[in-house]
mmCIF file of C-alpha atoms in Angstrom:
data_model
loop_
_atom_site.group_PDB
_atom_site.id
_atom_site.type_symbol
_atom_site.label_atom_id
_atom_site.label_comp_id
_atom_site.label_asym_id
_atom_site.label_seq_id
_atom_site.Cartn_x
_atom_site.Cartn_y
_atom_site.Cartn_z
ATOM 1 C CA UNK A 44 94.867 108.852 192.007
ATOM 2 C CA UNK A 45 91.977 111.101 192.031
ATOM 3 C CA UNK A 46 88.483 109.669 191.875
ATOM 4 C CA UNK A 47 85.410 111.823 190.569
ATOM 5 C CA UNK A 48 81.715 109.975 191.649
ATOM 6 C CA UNK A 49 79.331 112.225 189.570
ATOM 7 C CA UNK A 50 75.743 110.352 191.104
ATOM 8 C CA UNK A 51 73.744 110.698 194.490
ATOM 9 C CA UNK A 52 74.489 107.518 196.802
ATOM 10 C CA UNK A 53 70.784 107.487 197.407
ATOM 11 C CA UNK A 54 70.343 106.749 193.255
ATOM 12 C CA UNK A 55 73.415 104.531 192.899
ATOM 13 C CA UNK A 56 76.815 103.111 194.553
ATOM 14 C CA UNK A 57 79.147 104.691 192.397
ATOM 15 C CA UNK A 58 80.666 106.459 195.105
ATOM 16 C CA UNK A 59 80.478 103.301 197.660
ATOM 17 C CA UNK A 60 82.260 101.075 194.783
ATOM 18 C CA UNK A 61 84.535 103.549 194.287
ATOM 19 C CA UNK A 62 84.856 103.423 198.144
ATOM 20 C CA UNK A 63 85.636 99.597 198.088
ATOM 21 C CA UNK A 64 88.878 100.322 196.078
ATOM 22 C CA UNK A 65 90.432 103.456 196.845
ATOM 23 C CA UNK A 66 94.065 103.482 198.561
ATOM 24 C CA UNK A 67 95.113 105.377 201.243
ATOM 25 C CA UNK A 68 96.966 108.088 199.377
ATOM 26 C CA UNK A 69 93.433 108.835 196.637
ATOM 27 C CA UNK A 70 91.464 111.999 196.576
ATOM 28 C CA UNK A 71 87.915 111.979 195.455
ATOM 29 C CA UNK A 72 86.231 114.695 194.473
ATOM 30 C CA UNK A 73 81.975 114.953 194.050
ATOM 31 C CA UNK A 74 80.777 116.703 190.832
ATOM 32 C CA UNK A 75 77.500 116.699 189.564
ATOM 33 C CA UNK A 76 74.954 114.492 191.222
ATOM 34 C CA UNK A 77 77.849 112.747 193.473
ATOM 35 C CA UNK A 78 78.078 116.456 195.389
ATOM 36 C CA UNK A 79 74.575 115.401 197.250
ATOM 37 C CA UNK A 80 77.092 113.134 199.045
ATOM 38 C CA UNK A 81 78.279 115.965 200.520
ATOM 39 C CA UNK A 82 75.562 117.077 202.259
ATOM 40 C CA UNK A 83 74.527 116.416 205.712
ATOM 41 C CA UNK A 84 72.057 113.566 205.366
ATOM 42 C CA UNK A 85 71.993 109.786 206.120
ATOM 43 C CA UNK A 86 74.640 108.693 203.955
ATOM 44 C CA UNK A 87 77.361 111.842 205.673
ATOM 45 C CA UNK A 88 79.019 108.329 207.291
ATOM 46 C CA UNK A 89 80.447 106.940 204.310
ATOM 47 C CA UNK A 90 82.432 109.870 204.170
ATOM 48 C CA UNK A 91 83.556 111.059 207.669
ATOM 49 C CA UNK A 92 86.421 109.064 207.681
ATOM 50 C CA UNK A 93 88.024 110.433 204.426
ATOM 51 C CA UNK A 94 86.685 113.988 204.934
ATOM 52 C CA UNK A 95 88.891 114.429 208.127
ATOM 53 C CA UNK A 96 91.793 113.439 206.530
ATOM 54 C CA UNK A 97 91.229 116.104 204.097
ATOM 55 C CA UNK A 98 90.921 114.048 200.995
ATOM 56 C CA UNK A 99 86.969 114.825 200.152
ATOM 57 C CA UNK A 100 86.879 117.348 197.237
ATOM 58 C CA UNK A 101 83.484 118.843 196.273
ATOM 59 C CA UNK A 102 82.815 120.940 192.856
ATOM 60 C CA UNK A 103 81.404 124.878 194.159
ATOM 61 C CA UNK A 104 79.234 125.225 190.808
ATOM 62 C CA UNK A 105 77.680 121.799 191.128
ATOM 63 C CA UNK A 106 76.714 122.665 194.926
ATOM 64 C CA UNK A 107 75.487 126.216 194.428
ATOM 65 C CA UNK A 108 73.087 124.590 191.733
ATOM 66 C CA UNK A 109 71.724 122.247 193.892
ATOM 67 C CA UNK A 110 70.898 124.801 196.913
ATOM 68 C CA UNK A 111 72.601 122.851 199.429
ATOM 69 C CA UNK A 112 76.124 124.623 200.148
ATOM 70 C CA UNK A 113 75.042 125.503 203.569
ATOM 71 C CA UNK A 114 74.606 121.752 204.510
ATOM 72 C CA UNK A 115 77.766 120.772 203.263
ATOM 73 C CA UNK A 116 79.490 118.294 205.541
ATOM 74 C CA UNK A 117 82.901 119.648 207.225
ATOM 75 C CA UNK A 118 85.803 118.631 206.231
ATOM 76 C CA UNK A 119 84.539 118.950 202.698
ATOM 77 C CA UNK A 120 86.584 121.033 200.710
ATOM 78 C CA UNK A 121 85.245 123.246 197.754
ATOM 79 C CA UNK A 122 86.908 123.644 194.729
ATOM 80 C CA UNK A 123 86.345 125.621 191.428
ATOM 81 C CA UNK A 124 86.890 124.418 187.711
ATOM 82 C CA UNK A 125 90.335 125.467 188.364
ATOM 83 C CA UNK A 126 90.991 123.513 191.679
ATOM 84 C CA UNK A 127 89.548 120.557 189.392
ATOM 85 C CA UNK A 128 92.115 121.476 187.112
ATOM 86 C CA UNK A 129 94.652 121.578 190.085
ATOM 87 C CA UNK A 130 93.395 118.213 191.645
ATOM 88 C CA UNK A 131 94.008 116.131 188.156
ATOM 89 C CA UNK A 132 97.305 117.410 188.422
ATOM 90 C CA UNK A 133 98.615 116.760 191.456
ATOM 91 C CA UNK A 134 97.024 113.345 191.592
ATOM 92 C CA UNK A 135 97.980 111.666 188.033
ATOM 93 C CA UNK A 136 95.519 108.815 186.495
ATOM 94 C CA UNK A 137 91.912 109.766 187.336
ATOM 95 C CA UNK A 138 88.740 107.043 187.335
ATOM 96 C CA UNK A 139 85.532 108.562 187.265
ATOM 97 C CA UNK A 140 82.338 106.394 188.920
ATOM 98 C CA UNK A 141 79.652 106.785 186.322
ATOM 99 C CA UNK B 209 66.841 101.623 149.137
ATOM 100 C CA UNK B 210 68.650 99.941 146.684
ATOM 101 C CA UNK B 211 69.148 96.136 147.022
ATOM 102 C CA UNK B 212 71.064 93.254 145.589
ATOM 103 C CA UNK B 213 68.589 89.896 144.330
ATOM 104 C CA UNK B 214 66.022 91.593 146.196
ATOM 105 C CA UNK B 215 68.052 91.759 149.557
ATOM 106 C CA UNK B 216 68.353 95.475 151.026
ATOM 107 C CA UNK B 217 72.098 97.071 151.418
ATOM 108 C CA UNK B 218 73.385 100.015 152.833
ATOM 109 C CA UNK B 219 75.217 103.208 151.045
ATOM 110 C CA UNK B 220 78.477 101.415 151.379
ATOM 111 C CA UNK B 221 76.263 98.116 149.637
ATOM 112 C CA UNK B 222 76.612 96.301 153.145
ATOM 113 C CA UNK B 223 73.924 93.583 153.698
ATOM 114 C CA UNK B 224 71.499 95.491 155.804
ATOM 115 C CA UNK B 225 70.254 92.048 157.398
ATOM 116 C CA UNK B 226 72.656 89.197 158.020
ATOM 117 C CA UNK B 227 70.308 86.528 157.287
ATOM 118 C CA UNK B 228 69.371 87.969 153.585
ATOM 119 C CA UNK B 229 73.014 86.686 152.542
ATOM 120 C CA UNK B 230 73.388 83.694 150.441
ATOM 121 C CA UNK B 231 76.098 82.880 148.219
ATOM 122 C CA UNK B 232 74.398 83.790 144.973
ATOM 123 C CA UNK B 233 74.182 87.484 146.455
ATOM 124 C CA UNK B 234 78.490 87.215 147.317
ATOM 125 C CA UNK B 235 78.717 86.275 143.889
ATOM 126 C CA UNK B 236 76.927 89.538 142.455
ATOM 127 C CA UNK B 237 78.295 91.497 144.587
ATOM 128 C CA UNK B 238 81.993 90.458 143.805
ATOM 129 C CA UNK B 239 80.778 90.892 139.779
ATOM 130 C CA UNK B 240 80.591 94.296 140.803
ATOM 131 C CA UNK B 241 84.180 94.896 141.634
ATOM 132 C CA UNK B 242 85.099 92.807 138.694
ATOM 133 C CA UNK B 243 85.989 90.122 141.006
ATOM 134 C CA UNK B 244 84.913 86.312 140.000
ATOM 135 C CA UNK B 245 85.376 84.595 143.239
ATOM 136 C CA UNK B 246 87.587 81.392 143.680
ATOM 137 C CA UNK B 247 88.280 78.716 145.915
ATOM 138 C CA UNK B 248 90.673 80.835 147.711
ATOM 139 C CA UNK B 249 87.991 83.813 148.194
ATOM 140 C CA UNK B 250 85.249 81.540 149.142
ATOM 141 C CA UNK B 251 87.833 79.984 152.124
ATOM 142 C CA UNK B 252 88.098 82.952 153.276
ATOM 143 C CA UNK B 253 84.109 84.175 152.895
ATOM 144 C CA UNK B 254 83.844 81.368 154.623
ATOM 145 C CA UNK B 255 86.056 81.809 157.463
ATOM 146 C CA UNK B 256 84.987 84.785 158.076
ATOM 147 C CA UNK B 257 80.800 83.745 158.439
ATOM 148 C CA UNK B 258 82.089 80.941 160.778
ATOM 149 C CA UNK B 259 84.043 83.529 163.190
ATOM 150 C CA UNK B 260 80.982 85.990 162.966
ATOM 151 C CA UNK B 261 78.936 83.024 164.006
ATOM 152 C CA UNK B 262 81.159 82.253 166.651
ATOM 153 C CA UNK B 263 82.569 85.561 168.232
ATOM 154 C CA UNK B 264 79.630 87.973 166.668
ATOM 155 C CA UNK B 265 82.226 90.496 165.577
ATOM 156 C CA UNK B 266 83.898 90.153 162.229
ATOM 157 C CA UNK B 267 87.857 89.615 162.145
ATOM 158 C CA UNK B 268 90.697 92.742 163.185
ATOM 159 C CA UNK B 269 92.979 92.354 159.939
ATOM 160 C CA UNK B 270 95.708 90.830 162.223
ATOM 161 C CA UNK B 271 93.325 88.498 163.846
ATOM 162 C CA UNK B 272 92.138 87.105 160.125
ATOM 163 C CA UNK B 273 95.593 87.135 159.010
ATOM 164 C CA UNK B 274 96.828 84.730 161.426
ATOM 165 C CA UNK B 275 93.669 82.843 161.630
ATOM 166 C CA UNK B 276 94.044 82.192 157.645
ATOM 167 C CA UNK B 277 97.464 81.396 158.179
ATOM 168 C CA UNK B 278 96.876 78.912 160.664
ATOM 169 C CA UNK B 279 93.850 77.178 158.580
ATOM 170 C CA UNK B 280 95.429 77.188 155.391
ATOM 171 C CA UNK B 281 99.141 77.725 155.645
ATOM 172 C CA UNK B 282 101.748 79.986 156.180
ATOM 173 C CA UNK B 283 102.055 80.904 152.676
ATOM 174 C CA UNK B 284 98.158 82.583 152.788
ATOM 175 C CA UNK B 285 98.763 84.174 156.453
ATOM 176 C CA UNK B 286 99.857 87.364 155.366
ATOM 177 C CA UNK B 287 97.966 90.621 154.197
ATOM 178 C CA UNK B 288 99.787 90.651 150.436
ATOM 179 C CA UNK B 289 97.897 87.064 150.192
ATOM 180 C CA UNK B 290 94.502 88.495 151.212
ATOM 181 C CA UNK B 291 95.010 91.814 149.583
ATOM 182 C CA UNK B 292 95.512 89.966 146.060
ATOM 183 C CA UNK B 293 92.101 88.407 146.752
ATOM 184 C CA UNK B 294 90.569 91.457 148.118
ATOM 185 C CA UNK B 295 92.083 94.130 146.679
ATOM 186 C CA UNK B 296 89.552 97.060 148.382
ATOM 187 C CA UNK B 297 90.421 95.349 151.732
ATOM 188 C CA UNK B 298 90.215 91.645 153.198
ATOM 189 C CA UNK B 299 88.038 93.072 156.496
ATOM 190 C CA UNK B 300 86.154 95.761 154.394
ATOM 191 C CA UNK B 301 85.348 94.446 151.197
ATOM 192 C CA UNK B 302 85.455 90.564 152.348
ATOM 193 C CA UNK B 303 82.873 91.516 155.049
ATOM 194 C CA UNK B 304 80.836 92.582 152.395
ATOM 195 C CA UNK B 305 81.005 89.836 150.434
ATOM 196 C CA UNK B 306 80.209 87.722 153.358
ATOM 197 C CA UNK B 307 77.273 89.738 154.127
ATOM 198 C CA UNK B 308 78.518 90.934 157.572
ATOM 199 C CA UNK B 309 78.751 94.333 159.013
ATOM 200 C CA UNK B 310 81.297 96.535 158.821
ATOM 201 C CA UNK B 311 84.282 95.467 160.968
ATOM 202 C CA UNK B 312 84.660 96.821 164.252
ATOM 203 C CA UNK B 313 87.244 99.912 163.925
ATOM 204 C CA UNK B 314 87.110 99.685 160.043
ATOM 205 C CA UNK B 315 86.701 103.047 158.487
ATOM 206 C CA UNK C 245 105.071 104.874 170.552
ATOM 207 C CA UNK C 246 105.335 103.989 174.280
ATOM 208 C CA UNK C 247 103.472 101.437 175.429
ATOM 209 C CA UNK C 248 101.107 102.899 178.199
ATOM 210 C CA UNK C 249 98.684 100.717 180.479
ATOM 211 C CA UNK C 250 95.051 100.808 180.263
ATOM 212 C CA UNK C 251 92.546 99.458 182.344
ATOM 213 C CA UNK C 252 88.499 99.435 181.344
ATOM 214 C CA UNK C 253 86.721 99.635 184.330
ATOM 215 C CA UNK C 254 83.101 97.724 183.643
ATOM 216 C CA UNK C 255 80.691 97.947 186.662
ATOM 217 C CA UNK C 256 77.178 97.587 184.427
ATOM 218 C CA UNK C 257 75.465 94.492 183.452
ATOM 219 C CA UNK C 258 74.571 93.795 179.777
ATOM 220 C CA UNK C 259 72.043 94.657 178.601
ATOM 221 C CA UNK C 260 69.568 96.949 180.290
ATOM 222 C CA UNK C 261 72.220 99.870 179.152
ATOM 223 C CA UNK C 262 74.470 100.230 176.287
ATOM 224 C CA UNK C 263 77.730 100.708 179.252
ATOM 225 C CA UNK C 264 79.227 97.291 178.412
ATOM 226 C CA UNK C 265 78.670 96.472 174.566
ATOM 227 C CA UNK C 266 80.021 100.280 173.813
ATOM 228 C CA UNK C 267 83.047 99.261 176.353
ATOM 229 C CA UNK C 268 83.658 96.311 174.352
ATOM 230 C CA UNK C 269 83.825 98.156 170.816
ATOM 231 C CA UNK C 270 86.145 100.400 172.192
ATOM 232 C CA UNK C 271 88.719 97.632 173.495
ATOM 233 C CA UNK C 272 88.475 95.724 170.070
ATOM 234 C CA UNK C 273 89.501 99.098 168.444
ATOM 235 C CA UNK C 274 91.998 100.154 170.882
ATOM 236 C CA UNK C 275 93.233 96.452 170.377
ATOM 237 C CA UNK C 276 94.957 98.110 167.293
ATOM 238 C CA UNK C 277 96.753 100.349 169.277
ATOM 239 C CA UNK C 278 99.079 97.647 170.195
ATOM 240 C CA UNK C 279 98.795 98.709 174.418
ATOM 241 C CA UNK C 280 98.598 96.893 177.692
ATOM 242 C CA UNK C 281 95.074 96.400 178.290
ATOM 243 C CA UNK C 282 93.449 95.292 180.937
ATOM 244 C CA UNK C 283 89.414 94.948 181.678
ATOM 245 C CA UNK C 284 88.103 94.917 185.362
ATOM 246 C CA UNK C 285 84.628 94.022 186.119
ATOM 247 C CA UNK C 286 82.653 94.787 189.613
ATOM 248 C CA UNK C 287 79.323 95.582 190.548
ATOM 249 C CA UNK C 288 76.681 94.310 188.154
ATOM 250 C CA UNK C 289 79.799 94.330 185.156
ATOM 251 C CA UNK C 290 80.402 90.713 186.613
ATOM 252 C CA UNK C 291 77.375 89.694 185.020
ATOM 253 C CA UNK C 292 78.860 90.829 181.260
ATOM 254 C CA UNK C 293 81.118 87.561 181.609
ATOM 255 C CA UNK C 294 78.175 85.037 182.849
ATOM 256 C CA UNK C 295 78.316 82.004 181.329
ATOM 257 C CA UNK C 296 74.871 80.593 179.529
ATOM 258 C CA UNK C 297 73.710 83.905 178.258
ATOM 259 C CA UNK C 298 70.736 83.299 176.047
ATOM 260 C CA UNK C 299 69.453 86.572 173.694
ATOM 261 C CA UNK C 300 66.823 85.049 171.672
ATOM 262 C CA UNK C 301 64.133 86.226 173.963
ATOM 263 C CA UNK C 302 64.896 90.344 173.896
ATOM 264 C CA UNK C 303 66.397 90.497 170.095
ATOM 265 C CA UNK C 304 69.406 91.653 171.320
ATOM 266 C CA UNK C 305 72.908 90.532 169.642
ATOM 267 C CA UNK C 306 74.620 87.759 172.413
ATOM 268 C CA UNK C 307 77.672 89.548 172.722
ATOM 269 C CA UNK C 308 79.104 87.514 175.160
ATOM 270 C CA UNK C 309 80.549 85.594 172.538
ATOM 271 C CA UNK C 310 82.784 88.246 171.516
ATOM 272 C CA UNK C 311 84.555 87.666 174.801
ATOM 273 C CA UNK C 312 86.310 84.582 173.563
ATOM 274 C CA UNK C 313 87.517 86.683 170.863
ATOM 275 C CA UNK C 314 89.611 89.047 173.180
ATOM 276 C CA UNK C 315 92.620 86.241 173.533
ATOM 277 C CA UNK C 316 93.384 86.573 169.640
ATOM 278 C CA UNK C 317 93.458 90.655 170.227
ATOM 279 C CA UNK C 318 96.409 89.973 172.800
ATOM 280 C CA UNK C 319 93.670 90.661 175.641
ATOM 281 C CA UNK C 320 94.349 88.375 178.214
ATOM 282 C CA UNK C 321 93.778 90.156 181.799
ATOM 283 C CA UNK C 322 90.356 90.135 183.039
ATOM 284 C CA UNK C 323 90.187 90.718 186.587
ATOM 285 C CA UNK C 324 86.808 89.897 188.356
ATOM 286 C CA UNK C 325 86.021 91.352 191.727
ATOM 287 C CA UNK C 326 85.950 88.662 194.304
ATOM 288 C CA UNK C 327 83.320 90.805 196.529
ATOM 289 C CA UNK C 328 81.099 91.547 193.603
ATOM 290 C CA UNK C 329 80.617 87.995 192.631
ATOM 291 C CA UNK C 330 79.778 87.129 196.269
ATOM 292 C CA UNK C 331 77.258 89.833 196.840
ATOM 293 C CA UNK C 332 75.682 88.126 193.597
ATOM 294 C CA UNK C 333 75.846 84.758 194.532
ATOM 295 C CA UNK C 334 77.820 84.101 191.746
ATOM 296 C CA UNK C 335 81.223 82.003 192.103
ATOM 297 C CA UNK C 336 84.499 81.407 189.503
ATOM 298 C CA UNK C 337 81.931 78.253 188.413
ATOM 299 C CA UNK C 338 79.605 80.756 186.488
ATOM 300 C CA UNK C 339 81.728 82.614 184.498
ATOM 301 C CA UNK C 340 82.658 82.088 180.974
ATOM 302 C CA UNK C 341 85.877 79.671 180.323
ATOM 303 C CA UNK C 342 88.107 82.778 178.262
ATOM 304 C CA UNK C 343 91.346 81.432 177.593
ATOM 305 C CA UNK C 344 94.338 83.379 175.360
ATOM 306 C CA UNK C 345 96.816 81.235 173.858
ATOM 307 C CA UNK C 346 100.409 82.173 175.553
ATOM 308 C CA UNK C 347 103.129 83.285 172.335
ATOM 309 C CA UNK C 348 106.026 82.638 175.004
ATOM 310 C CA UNK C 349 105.358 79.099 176.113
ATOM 311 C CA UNK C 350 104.346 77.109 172.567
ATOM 312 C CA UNK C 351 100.917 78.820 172.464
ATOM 313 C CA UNK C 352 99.486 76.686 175.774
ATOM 314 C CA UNK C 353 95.850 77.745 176.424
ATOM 315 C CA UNK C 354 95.681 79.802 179.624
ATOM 316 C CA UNK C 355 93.132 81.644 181.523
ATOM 317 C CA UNK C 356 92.888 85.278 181.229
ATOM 318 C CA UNK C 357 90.249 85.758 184.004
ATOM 319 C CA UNK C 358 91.822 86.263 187.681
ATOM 320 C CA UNK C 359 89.597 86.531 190.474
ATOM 321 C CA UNK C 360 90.714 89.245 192.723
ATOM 322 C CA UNK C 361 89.895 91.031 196.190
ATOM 323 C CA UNK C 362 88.852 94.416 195.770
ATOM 324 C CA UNK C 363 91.959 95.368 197.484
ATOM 325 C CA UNK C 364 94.066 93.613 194.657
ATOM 326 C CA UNK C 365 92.140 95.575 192.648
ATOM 327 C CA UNK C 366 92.926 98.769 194.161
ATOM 328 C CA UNK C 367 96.735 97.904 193.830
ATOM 329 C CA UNK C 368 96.113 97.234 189.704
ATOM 330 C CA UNK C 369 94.531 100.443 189.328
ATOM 331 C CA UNK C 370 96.807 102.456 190.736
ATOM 332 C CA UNK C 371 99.731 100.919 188.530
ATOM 333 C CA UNK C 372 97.656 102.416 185.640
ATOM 334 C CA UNK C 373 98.325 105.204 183.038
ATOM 335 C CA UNK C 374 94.815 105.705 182.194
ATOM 336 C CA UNK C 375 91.497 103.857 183.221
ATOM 337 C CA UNK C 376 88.132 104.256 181.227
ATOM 338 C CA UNK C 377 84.937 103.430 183.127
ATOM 339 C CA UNK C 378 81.696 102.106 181.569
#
């Protein structure tokens, strides 16, 4: 499955509910507001884990816009529109955190 | 706006507040589809206030059709039954009559 | 038309946002649509099935109600999120009673909500063709 979390963990939990039911094989990718997740900052821990397997996903555009794609986390990978494209592909049935 | 007995209805001539209906107002509004309304229309007018009141949604077609059947016997549970009543629709036009919205998913 | 499974994710309470009442609508018209449907409902969602809800006070439509309609649309899974209820201090108790009436065993009355770990939950969503969140 591939999970998109478009809001900021500091403004809601989207992306720690969507935490509390992923399975081990799920991708999720930031967009929007959810790509301040990917940032170094306090909340980089709810991430590590997944980010070093190589299943965190961030969207380029949404990062540039915020000013804050030199403090992305590693581990993060970017993606364009068409990576987005590539990710709902390869992972089937997508759930988005609102 | 135009109204029926002084009670305000929409462009379709749905009730525009639920408590405005009473069953003077049913009966005008069925004289304007040319429709003098018998026991079997009021039974189901009236069904269909008591599952508003109840679930706050008026009826799917398949959920009133079954429900009718149930209440008042196989014979009526089927859409060729409430269709004779209602010819413009037992959801749409019956709702009206009733003086509920428009049913969910109705267009 | 193939039957495909669909799951409506609910994770917002009731009424402080339109999220759960516009959920609702669209299940009761996608009810026509003769699919498996499921609802789940974590985070604050868990408070759309409360039981006791009282509008009178905000002039809002109770909506609640409707939920005991969902049986006679052939709704009949509602999965709650064990955690979610606990961070609430909410238990099975407070929930609404919604019951469907079962077509394959002489229409017996059972309950459609199921109480489940979020790592149940994790398993039901992944067996799904499509999930919509609210």
């Amino acid at each position: 499955m591939l999970h998109t979390v478009n809001k900021s963990s500091f403004e809601r939990n989207s992306l720690q509910s969507c935490l509390n039911t992923i399975d081990d094989t799920s991708v999720i990718l930031l967009i929007e507001d959810g790509v301040i997740s990917a940032a170094n900052n306090a909340n980089s821990s709810m991430l590590s884990d997944l980010a070093t397997q190589g299943r965190v996903y961030a969207l380029q555009g949404d990062v540039d816009a915020r000013g804050i794609s030199s403090k992305v986390a590693d581990n993060i990978k970017l993606v364009d529109y068409a990576g987005f494209v590539d990710l709902v592909v390869e992972h089937g049935t997508a759930v988005s955190w609102v | 706006m135009a109204d029926i007995l002084g009670a305000e209805v929409d462009e379709e001539g749905f009730l525009v507040n639920l408590k405005d209906w009473t069953e003077e107002i049913a009966v005008v509004m069925a004289k304007g589809d040319d429709i003098d309304l018998s026991e079997e229309h009021w039974d189901v007018i009236n069904f269909l206030r008591s599952y508003f009141e109840e679930y706050q949604i008026a009826p799917a077609v398949r959920v009133l059709t079954k429900a009718i059947g149930k209440q008042f016997g196989k014979e009526k549970g089927n859409s060729k039954y409430l269709y004779s009543l209602f010819p413009y629709g037992p959801g749409k036009q019956g709702c009206r009559f009733a003086g509920l919205p428009k049913p969910t998913g109705c267009i | 038309m193939a039957t495909k499974k669909f799951m409506y994710l609910n994770r917002k309470a009731s009424y402080g946002t339109a999220y759960a009442i516009e959920s609702l609508e669209v299940v009761l018209i996608a009810a026509a649509f003769d699919q498996d449907v499921s609802l789940a409902f974590i985070d604050d969602g868990v408070y759309q099935i409360v039981e006791g809800q009282n509008t009178d006070g905000i002039g809002m439509k109770n909506f609640s109600k409707t939920f005991h309609a969902l049986g006679d649309y052939d709704i009949n899974k509602l999965y709650v999120s064990a955690e979610s209820l606990v961070e609430r201090g909410l238990t099975a108790d407070d929930l609404m009673s919604l019951v469907y009436e079962d077509e394959d065993d002489d229409w017996a009355e059972k309950p459609s909500v199921k109480i489940v770990s979020n790592a149940e939950l994790t398993k039901i969503m992944s067996d799904q063709d499509v999930c919509l969140s609210f």
